[in-house]
């Protein structure tokens, strides 16, 4: 379905995405498509809005997280369990390219809105199903949250100090990785449709993409029986690699993934004799001597301020970065040059700052057209575009479908 495309509207203009999902993985995938021009229609329950509207701090009763997650989406309400809501969704699906949902397996089917009904209404539709554990298997009916994926994938087991507990990330890591993967899956399915003409189902299990980003753990275990332990900020593959405290109390992270960088760091901190040791010649050899290397680097950094350390490392072409909190991020000249955190005008809150879109395209850039809109703000407009009369919209409201 290609809708009319205004000039400069982004490379995905003309694509229509129905976001039926809640909280993070599904909705964030829809946001990423909207950032590059897709017409994303966020469908929420009339009486139970997306819980992300109430997540985290609010200002004047307006949820701030939603402003980010709901950007570039038009918002409508539909109760899919009502006859009018089901009928309206099928009419909407007939005009759409993509539906993203994260109900437990079987829920859409219960409402007679499963793949059979949706693909009959629109054979070109791509249905992205995002769940904790996937559409089949022994756990598929369990409620799935990103936290469970962070625990089950092995992420928590390798995160934290060796003598401390396994550590969960303090943000939606597994959900966000699944969102990136879902937006890629949707674009892959749309590319297949361009050649084959038919849509298909994307089955995205939140427990899987995080497993991919954990790297070679399965093959290490399969081939060597090796289980990666918790190592704090250290790496088994190279040293010095850690966070170190400067004289002004700030922290810095040092990486020596490249041999030449390791040599420069040890010369910079006045310990060139280490570079002549036979074990220094490999990353794993250096990792075995992490105590000595951390002491050498840490002692030097402790005698200097953060700015002195960064300047000295930059001059020596060695890899260092300050450990920032969000105040530093907002103030950093590199992030500012990239406009990584950008200002968006908002009718409810005035100018607000949020992360910019994911990447820059030289010819067909994306854009933040608006921040998250109020619950149901676009219901009447979107339904009128579908050809529903004012009387029909009134009748749907009376039924509780809107």
Short mmCIF file of C-alpha atoms in Angstrom, two decimals:
data_model
loop_
_atom_site.label_atom_id
_atom_site.label_comp_id
_atom_site.label_asym_id
_atom_site.label_seq_id
_atom_site.Cartn_x
_atom_site.Cartn_y
_atom_site.Cartn_z
CA UNK A 1 0.00 0.00 0.00
CA UNK A 2 1.67 3.26 -0.97
CA UNK A 3 0.11 6.40 0.38
CA UNK A 4 0.95 9.83 -1.13
CA UNK A 5 4.41 10.98 -0.08
CA UNK A 6 5.15 14.65 0.67
CA UNK A 7 8.64 15.83 -0.36
CA UNK A 8 11.32 15.40 2.30
CA UNK A 9 9.11 13.11 4.36
CA UNK A 10 11.71 10.39 4.92
CA UNK A 11 12.53 7.20 3.03
CA UNK A 12 9.71 5.18 4.66
CA UNK A 13 7.00 7.72 3.84
CA UNK A 14 4.08 5.88 2.24
CA UNK A 15 4.43 2.93 4.64
CA UNK A 16 1.69 2.55 7.24
CA UNK A 17 2.44 0.81 10.54
CA UNK A 18 -0.15 -0.14 13.17
CA UNK A 19 1.45 -0.24 16.62
CA UNK A 20 -0.78 -2.43 18.81
CA UNK A 21 2.04 -3.19 21.27
CA UNK A 22 2.63 -1.88 24.80
CA UNK A 23 5.65 -0.89 26.87
CA UNK A 24 8.93 -1.13 25.09
CA UNK A 25 10.16 -3.66 22.50
CA UNK A 26 7.25 -3.48 20.02
CA UNK A 27 6.52 0.24 20.40
CA UNK A 28 10.21 1.21 20.11
CA UNK A 29 10.46 -0.76 16.84
CA UNK A 30 7.47 1.25 15.58
CA UNK A 31 9.13 4.50 16.73
CA UNK A 32 12.23 3.65 14.67
CA UNK A 33 10.08 3.14 11.57
CA UNK A 34 8.22 6.40 12.27
CA UNK A 35 11.52 8.29 12.62
CA UNK A 36 12.19 7.61 8.93
CA UNK A 37 8.78 8.68 7.72
CA UNK A 38 6.37 5.77 8.20
CA UNK A 39 2.80 6.74 9.16
CA UNK A 40 2.65 5.01 12.54
CA UNK A 41 -0.79 4.68 14.09
CA UNK A 42 -0.57 3.84 17.78
CA UNK A 43 -3.64 1.84 18.82
CA UNK A 44 -4.38 1.96 22.56
CA UNK A 45 -7.21 0.56 24.67
CA UNK A 46 -9.75 3.35 25.35
CA UNK A 47 -9.71 2.78 29.12
CA UNK A 48 -6.21 1.31 29.63
CA UNK A 49 -3.60 3.45 27.83
CA UNK A 50 -0.09 2.10 27.07
CA UNK A 51 1.52 1.74 30.53
CA UNK A 52 4.63 3.57 29.30
CA UNK A 53 2.59 6.79 29.61
CA UNK A 54 2.81 6.28 33.38
CA UNK A 55 6.38 4.92 33.59
CA UNK A 56 8.99 7.01 35.38
CA UNK A 57 8.79 10.70 36.27
CA UNK A 58 6.07 12.96 34.88
CA UNK A 59 5.76 16.73 34.57
CA UNK A 60 2.33 18.27 35.32
CA UNK A 61 0.86 14.76 35.04
CA UNK A 62 2.31 14.25 31.54
CA UNK A 63 4.53 11.14 31.23
CA UNK A 64 7.95 12.08 29.87
CA UNK A 65 9.01 8.60 28.67
CA UNK A 66 5.93 8.54 26.44
CA UNK A 67 7.08 11.77 24.75
CA UNK A 68 10.11 9.80 23.47
CA UNK A 69 8.45 6.42 22.79
CA UNK A 70 5.33 7.96 21.25
CA UNK A 71 7.09 10.37 18.90
CA UNK A 72 6.11 10.36 15.22
CA UNK A 73 2.96 8.34 16.01
CA UNK A 74 -0.68 9.25 15.59
CA UNK A 75 -2.69 7.99 18.56
CA UNK A 76 -6.10 6.33 18.35
CA UNK A 77 -8.18 4.22 20.74
CA UNK A 78 -9.79 0.87 19.89
CA UNK A 79 -11.02 -1.93 22.12
CA UNK A 80 -10.12 -4.92 19.93
CA UNK A 81 -12.29 -7.28 22.01
CA UNK A 82 -15.50 -5.50 20.89
CA UNK A 83 -17.18 -6.25 17.54
CA UNK A 84 -16.84 -2.62 16.43
CA UNK A 85 -13.19 -2.49 17.50
CA UNK A 86 -12.41 -5.72 15.65
CA UNK A 87 -14.21 -4.54 12.51
CA UNK A 88 -12.39 -1.17 12.60
CA UNK A 89 -9.00 -2.81 13.08
CA UNK A 90 -9.56 -5.06 10.05
CA UNK A 91 -10.47 -1.97 7.99
CA UNK A 92 -7.30 -0.25 9.22
CA UNK A 93 -5.19 -3.36 8.54
CA UNK A 94 -6.46 -3.39 4.94
CA UNK A 95 -4.76 0.03 4.48
CA UNK A 96 -1.56 -0.85 6.38
CA UNK A 97 1.77 -2.46 5.54
CA UNK A 98 2.83 -3.58 9.01
CA UNK A 99 1.13 -4.56 12.27
CA UNK A 100 3.31 -4.79 15.41
CA UNK A 101 1.78 -6.60 18.40
CA UNK A 102 3.01 -8.05 21.69
CA UNK A 103 -0.01 -9.82 23.15
CA UNK A 104 0.54 -13.28 24.60
CA UNK A 105 0.33 -15.96 21.88
CA UNK A 106 -3.31 -16.78 21.15
CA UNK A 107 -4.74 -13.40 22.24
CA UNK A 108 -5.31 -11.97 18.75
CA UNK A 109 -6.70 -15.35 17.69
CA UNK A 110 -9.18 -15.23 20.58
CA UNK A 111 -10.49 -11.90 19.22
CA UNK A 112 -10.59 -13.42 15.68
CA UNK A 113 -7.79 -11.07 14.62
CA UNK A 114 -5.08 -13.68 14.04
CA UNK A 115 -2.86 -14.05 10.98
CA UNK A 116 -5.60 -15.85 9.00
CA UNK A 117 -8.03 -12.94 9.37
CA UNK A 118 -5.41 -10.20 8.98
CA UNK A 119 -3.79 -11.69 5.87
CA UNK A 120 -7.21 -12.31 4.31
CA UNK A 121 -8.00 -8.61 4.83
CA UNK A 122 -4.58 -7.68 3.40
CA UNK A 123 -2.35 -10.33 1.74
CA UNK A 124 0.59 -7.89 1.67
CA UNK A 125 0.56 -7.30 5.42
CA UNK A 126 3.63 -7.97 7.58
CA UNK A 127 2.63 -9.03 11.12
CA UNK A 128 5.45 -8.60 13.66
CA UNK A 129 4.75 -10.59 16.84
CA UNK A 130 7.05 -9.58 19.70
CA UNK A 131 6.85 -11.74 22.83
CA UNK A 132 9.11 -12.77 25.67
CA UNK A 133 9.62 -16.34 24.51
CA UNK A 134 8.31 -16.58 20.93
CA UNK A 135 5.13 -18.11 19.49
CA UNK A 136 5.84 -21.78 20.36
CA UNK A 137 7.83 -23.90 22.82
CA UNK A 138 7.26 -24.77 26.49
CA UNK A 139 7.44 -21.15 27.77
CA UNK A 140 5.47 -19.39 25.02
CA UNK A 141 2.44 -18.69 27.22
CA UNK A 142 4.44 -17.24 30.13
CA UNK A 143 4.38 -13.47 30.55
CA UNK A 144 7.72 -12.26 29.20
CA UNK A 145 9.55 -9.10 30.21
CA UNK A 146 12.98 -7.83 29.22
CA UNK A 147 14.26 -8.43 32.75
CA UNK A 148 13.61 -12.15 32.34
CA UNK A 149 15.60 -12.13 29.08
CA UNK A 150 18.47 -10.28 30.77
CA UNK A 151 18.55 -13.04 33.38
CA UNK A 152 17.95 -16.04 31.06
CA UNK A 153 20.32 -15.01 28.27
CA UNK A 154 23.40 -15.11 30.49
CA UNK A 155 23.80 -11.33 30.53
CA UNK A 156 23.24 -10.95 34.29
CA UNK A 157 25.54 -13.91 35.09
CA UNK A 158 28.57 -12.17 33.52
CA UNK A 159 27.76 -8.66 34.80
CA UNK A 160 29.03 -7.39 38.16
CA UNK A 161 32.06 -7.93 40.39
CA UNK A 162 33.43 -11.49 40.74
CA UNK A 163 32.41 -11.68 44.41
CA UNK A 164 29.15 -9.75 43.92
CA UNK A 165 25.69 -10.85 42.78
CA UNK A 166 24.70 -11.24 39.11
CA UNK A 167 23.61 -7.78 37.99
CA UNK A 168 20.63 -6.68 35.90
CA UNK A 169 20.90 -3.56 33.72
CA UNK A 170 19.10 -0.52 35.21
CA UNK A 171 17.29 0.18 31.91
CA UNK A 172 15.39 -1.77 29.22
CA UNK A 173 18.35 -3.45 27.56
CA UNK A 174 16.79 -6.67 26.21
CA UNK A 175 13.65 -4.82 25.07
CA UNK A 176 15.68 -2.19 23.23
CA UNK A 177 17.87 -4.77 21.48
CA UNK A 178 14.70 -6.65 20.48
CA UNK A 179 13.25 -3.38 19.12
CA UNK A 180 16.31 -2.84 16.90
CA UNK A 181 16.03 -6.44 15.70
CA UNK A 182 12.27 -6.09 15.08
CA UNK A 183 12.66 -2.97 12.93
CA UNK A 184 15.30 -4.84 10.89
CA UNK A 185 13.03 -7.91 10.63
CA UNK A 186 10.13 -5.76 9.42
CA UNK A 187 12.27 -4.11 6.74
CA UNK A 188 13.54 -7.56 5.67
CA UNK A 189 9.96 -8.86 5.34
CA UNK A 190 8.95 -5.74 3.37
CA UNK A 191 11.89 -6.30 1.00
CA UNK A 192 10.72 -9.91 0.49
CA UNK A 193 7.22 -8.62 -0.20
CA UNK A 194 8.59 -6.27 -2.88
CA UNK A 195 9.78 -9.31 -4.86
CA UNK A 196 7.23 -11.97 -3.83
CA UNK A 197 4.14 -9.82 -3.33
CA UNK A 198 3.02 -11.36 -0.05
CA UNK A 199 3.41 -10.37 3.55
CA UNK A 200 4.49 -12.75 6.30
CA UNK A 201 4.75 -13.21 10.07
CA UNK A 202 7.80 -12.05 12.05
CA UNK A 203 8.19 -14.12 15.25
CA UNK A 204 10.47 -12.12 17.57
CA UNK A 205 11.34 -13.58 20.98
CA UNK A 206 12.90 -11.02 23.33
CA UNK A 207 15.19 -13.74 24.78
CA UNK A 208 17.00 -14.13 21.42
CA UNK A 209 18.50 -10.80 20.19
CA UNK A 210 20.27 -10.23 23.54
CA UNK A 211 21.83 -13.69 23.12
CA UNK A 212 23.24 -12.55 19.76
CA UNK A 213 24.89 -9.45 21.24
CA UNK A 214 26.52 -11.55 24.00
CA UNK A 215 28.93 -12.78 21.34
CA UNK A 216 30.87 -16.06 21.26
CA UNK A 217 29.69 -17.54 24.58
CA UNK A 218 27.81 -20.50 23.01
CA UNK A 219 30.72 -21.50 20.75
CA UNK A 220 33.22 -21.12 23.62
CA UNK A 221 31.09 -23.44 25.73
CA UNK A 222 30.41 -25.85 22.86
CA UNK A 223 34.05 -26.19 21.83
CA UNK A 224 35.94 -25.65 25.08
CA UNK A 225 33.42 -26.12 27.89
CA UNK A 226 34.34 -22.55 28.89
CA UNK A 227 31.81 -20.57 30.96
CA UNK A 228 32.55 -16.84 31.15
CA UNK A 229 32.77 -15.69 34.80
CA UNK A 230 31.88 -12.29 36.27
CA UNK A 231 34.94 -10.08 36.00
CA UNK A 232 33.68 -6.62 36.99
CA UNK A 233 34.99 -4.09 34.46
CA UNK A 234 37.90 -6.26 33.42
CA UNK A 235 38.15 -8.22 30.19
CA UNK A 236 39.51 -11.72 29.68
CA UNK A 237 40.80 -10.61 26.29
CA UNK A 238 42.96 -7.63 27.16
CA UNK A 239 44.30 -5.42 29.97
CA UNK A 240 44.48 -2.75 31.20
CA UNK A 241 40.70 -2.47 30.76
CA UNK A 242 38.80 -0.95 33.68
CA UNK A 243 37.44 2.20 35.24
CA UNK A 244 39.94 4.30 37.19
CA UNK A 245 39.38 7.25 39.55
CA UNK A 246 41.03 10.60 38.89
CA UNK A 247 42.32 13.04 41.53
CA UNK A 248 39.13 15.15 41.28
CA UNK A 249 36.94 12.11 42.10
CA UNK A 250 35.68 11.54 38.55
CA UNK A 251 36.01 8.17 36.82
CA UNK A 252 37.52 7.25 33.46
CA UNK A 253 37.34 4.09 31.33
CA UNK A 254 40.43 2.77 29.55
CA UNK A 255 40.46 0.18 26.76
CA UNK A 256 43.50 -1.50 25.21
CA UNK A 257 41.89 -3.80 22.64
CA UNK A 258 44.76 -2.97 20.25
CA UNK A 259 48.32 -3.99 21.15
CA UNK A 260 49.77 -0.63 20.04
CA UNK A 261 47.35 1.21 22.33
CA UNK A 262 48.37 -0.97 25.30
CA UNK A 263 52.01 -0.06 24.68
CA UNK A 264 51.19 3.67 24.44
CA UNK A 265 49.21 3.57 27.71
CA UNK A 266 52.06 1.96 29.68
CA UNK A 267 54.61 4.38 28.25
CA UNK A 268 52.28 7.29 29.06
CA UNK A 269 51.91 6.25 32.71
CA UNK A 270 55.69 5.92 33.04
CA UNK A 271 55.91 2.11 33.13
CA UNK A 272 57.53 1.23 29.77
CA UNK A 273 59.29 -1.81 31.32
CA UNK A 274 55.97 -3.72 31.20
CA UNK A 275 55.95 -3.50 27.39
CA UNK A 276 59.15 -5.56 27.25
CA UNK A 277 57.69 -8.49 29.22
CA UNK A 278 56.98 -11.59 27.06
CA UNK A 279 53.42 -11.81 28.42
CA UNK A 280 52.69 -8.24 27.31
CA UNK A 281 52.70 -9.28 23.64
CA UNK A 282 49.13 -10.70 23.66
CA UNK A 283 45.82 -9.45 25.00
CA UNK A 284 45.21 -12.66 26.94
CA UNK A 285 48.74 -12.48 28.40
CA UNK A 286 48.08 -8.94 29.56
CA UNK A 287 44.72 -10.01 31.01
CA UNK A 288 46.55 -12.54 33.22
CA UNK A 289 48.58 -9.65 34.68
CA UNK A 290 45.59 -7.31 35.12
CA UNK A 291 46.39 -6.65 38.81
CA UNK A 292 49.82 -5.17 38.01
CA UNK A 293 48.60 -3.24 34.96
CA UNK A 294 45.54 -1.84 36.79
CA UNK A 295 47.80 -0.71 39.64
CA UNK A 296 50.20 1.04 37.22
CA UNK A 297 47.47 2.82 35.26
CA UNK A 298 45.28 3.50 38.30
CA UNK A 299 48.12 5.08 40.30
CA UNK A 300 48.98 7.48 37.47
CA UNK A 301 45.35 8.45 36.82
CA UNK A 302 44.82 9.03 40.56
CA UNK A 303 47.47 11.79 40.45
CA UNK A 304 45.71 13.75 37.69
CA UNK A 305 42.34 15.41 37.10
CA UNK A 306 39.87 14.06 34.55
CA UNK A 307 40.72 16.79 32.03
CA UNK A 308 44.47 16.21 32.43
CA UNK A 309 44.02 12.46 31.88
CA UNK A 310 41.89 12.93 28.75
CA UNK A 311 44.34 15.48 27.29
CA UNK A 312 47.38 13.24 27.97
CA UNK A 313 45.72 10.13 26.52
CA UNK A 314 44.57 12.05 23.44
CA UNK A 315 48.10 13.35 22.85
CA UNK A 316 49.46 9.80 23.22
CA UNK A 317 46.75 8.42 20.87
CA UNK A 318 45.56 6.07 23.60
CA UNK A 319 41.91 5.17 24.21
CA UNK A 320 40.17 6.78 27.19
CA UNK A 321 36.70 8.14 27.94
CA UNK A 322 35.28 9.87 30.97
CA UNK A 323 32.49 7.94 32.71
CA UNK A 324 29.63 10.35 32.06
CA UNK A 325 26.31 10.78 33.76
CA UNK A 326 23.46 12.34 31.79
CA UNK A 327 24.58 15.90 32.70
CA UNK A 328 27.93 15.30 30.98
CA UNK A 329 26.24 13.69 27.96
CA UNK A 330 24.04 16.78 27.45
CA UNK A 331 27.11 19.01 27.64
CA UNK A 332 29.62 17.04 25.55
CA UNK A 333 30.94 18.79 22.40
CA UNK A 334 30.95 15.59 20.29
CA UNK A 335 27.34 14.74 21.11
CA UNK A 336 26.48 18.40 20.48
CA UNK A 337 28.19 18.36 17.09
CA UNK A 338 26.21 15.25 16.14
CA UNK A 339 22.98 16.70 17.65
CA UNK A 340 22.60 13.31 19.37
CA UNK A 341 20.23 14.86 21.93
CA UNK A 342 18.01 17.25 20.03
CA UNK A 343 15.29 19.76 20.90
CA UNK A 344 11.70 19.01 19.88
CA UNK A 345 8.85 21.54 20.19
CA UNK A 346 5.86 20.13 22.06
CA UNK A 347 2.42 21.74 22.50
CA UNK A 348 2.01 20.32 26.01
CA UNK A 349 5.47 20.94 27.49
CA UNK A 350 7.14 23.48 25.21
CA UNK A 351 10.65 22.63 23.93
CA UNK A 352 11.87 19.22 25.17
CA UNK A 353 15.18 17.44 24.61
CA UNK A 354 15.41 13.76 23.69
CA UNK A 355 17.64 11.36 21.75
CA UNK A 356 17.74 12.08 18.04
CA UNK A 357 17.01 9.43 15.40
CA UNK A 358 19.34 6.42 15.24
CA UNK A 359 21.51 7.27 12.24
CA UNK A 360 22.11 9.90 9.59
CA UNK A 361 21.32 9.21 5.93
CA UNK A 362 23.03 11.51 3.43
CA UNK A 363 20.16 11.70 0.91
CA UNK A 364 16.92 10.77 2.68
CA UNK A 365 17.25 11.69 6.35
CA UNK A 366 14.64 10.90 8.98
CA UNK A 367 13.17 13.47 11.36
CA UNK A 368 11.33 13.87 14.65
CA UNK A 369 8.11 15.40 13.42
CA UNK A 370 6.41 15.53 16.83
CA UNK A 371 6.75 14.11 20.34
CA UNK A 372 4.29 11.64 21.92
CA UNK A 373 0.70 12.84 21.62
CA UNK A 374 -2.16 12.56 24.13
CA UNK A 375 -4.14 9.30 24.43
CA UNK A 376 -6.56 8.98 21.50
CA UNK A 377 -5.70 12.43 20.06
CA UNK A 378 -6.05 11.32 16.42
CA UNK A 379 -8.91 8.81 16.65
CA UNK A 380 -11.51 10.85 14.78
CA UNK A 381 -9.08 11.99 12.04
CA UNK A 382 -7.76 8.48 11.33
CA UNK A 383 -11.24 6.91 11.29
CA UNK A 384 -12.56 9.67 9.00
CA UNK A 385 -9.62 8.94 6.62
CA UNK A 386 -10.83 5.32 6.57
CA UNK A 387 -14.21 6.55 5.37
CA UNK A 388 -16.11 6.10 8.65
CA UNK A 389 -18.98 8.60 8.92
CA UNK A 390 -19.44 10.80 12.01
CA UNK A 391 -22.53 8.68 12.85
CA UNK A 392 -20.50 5.45 12.70
CA UNK A 393 -17.79 6.97 14.92
CA UNK A 394 -20.47 8.04 17.42
CA UNK A 395 -21.94 4.52 17.37
CA UNK A 396 -18.50 2.98 18.03
CA UNK A 397 -18.05 5.34 21.00
CA UNK A 398 -21.45 4.30 22.37
CA UNK A 399 -20.43 0.63 22.03
CA UNK A 400 -17.23 1.29 24.05
CA UNK A 401 -15.08 0.38 21.04
CA UNK A 402 -13.29 3.79 21.06
#
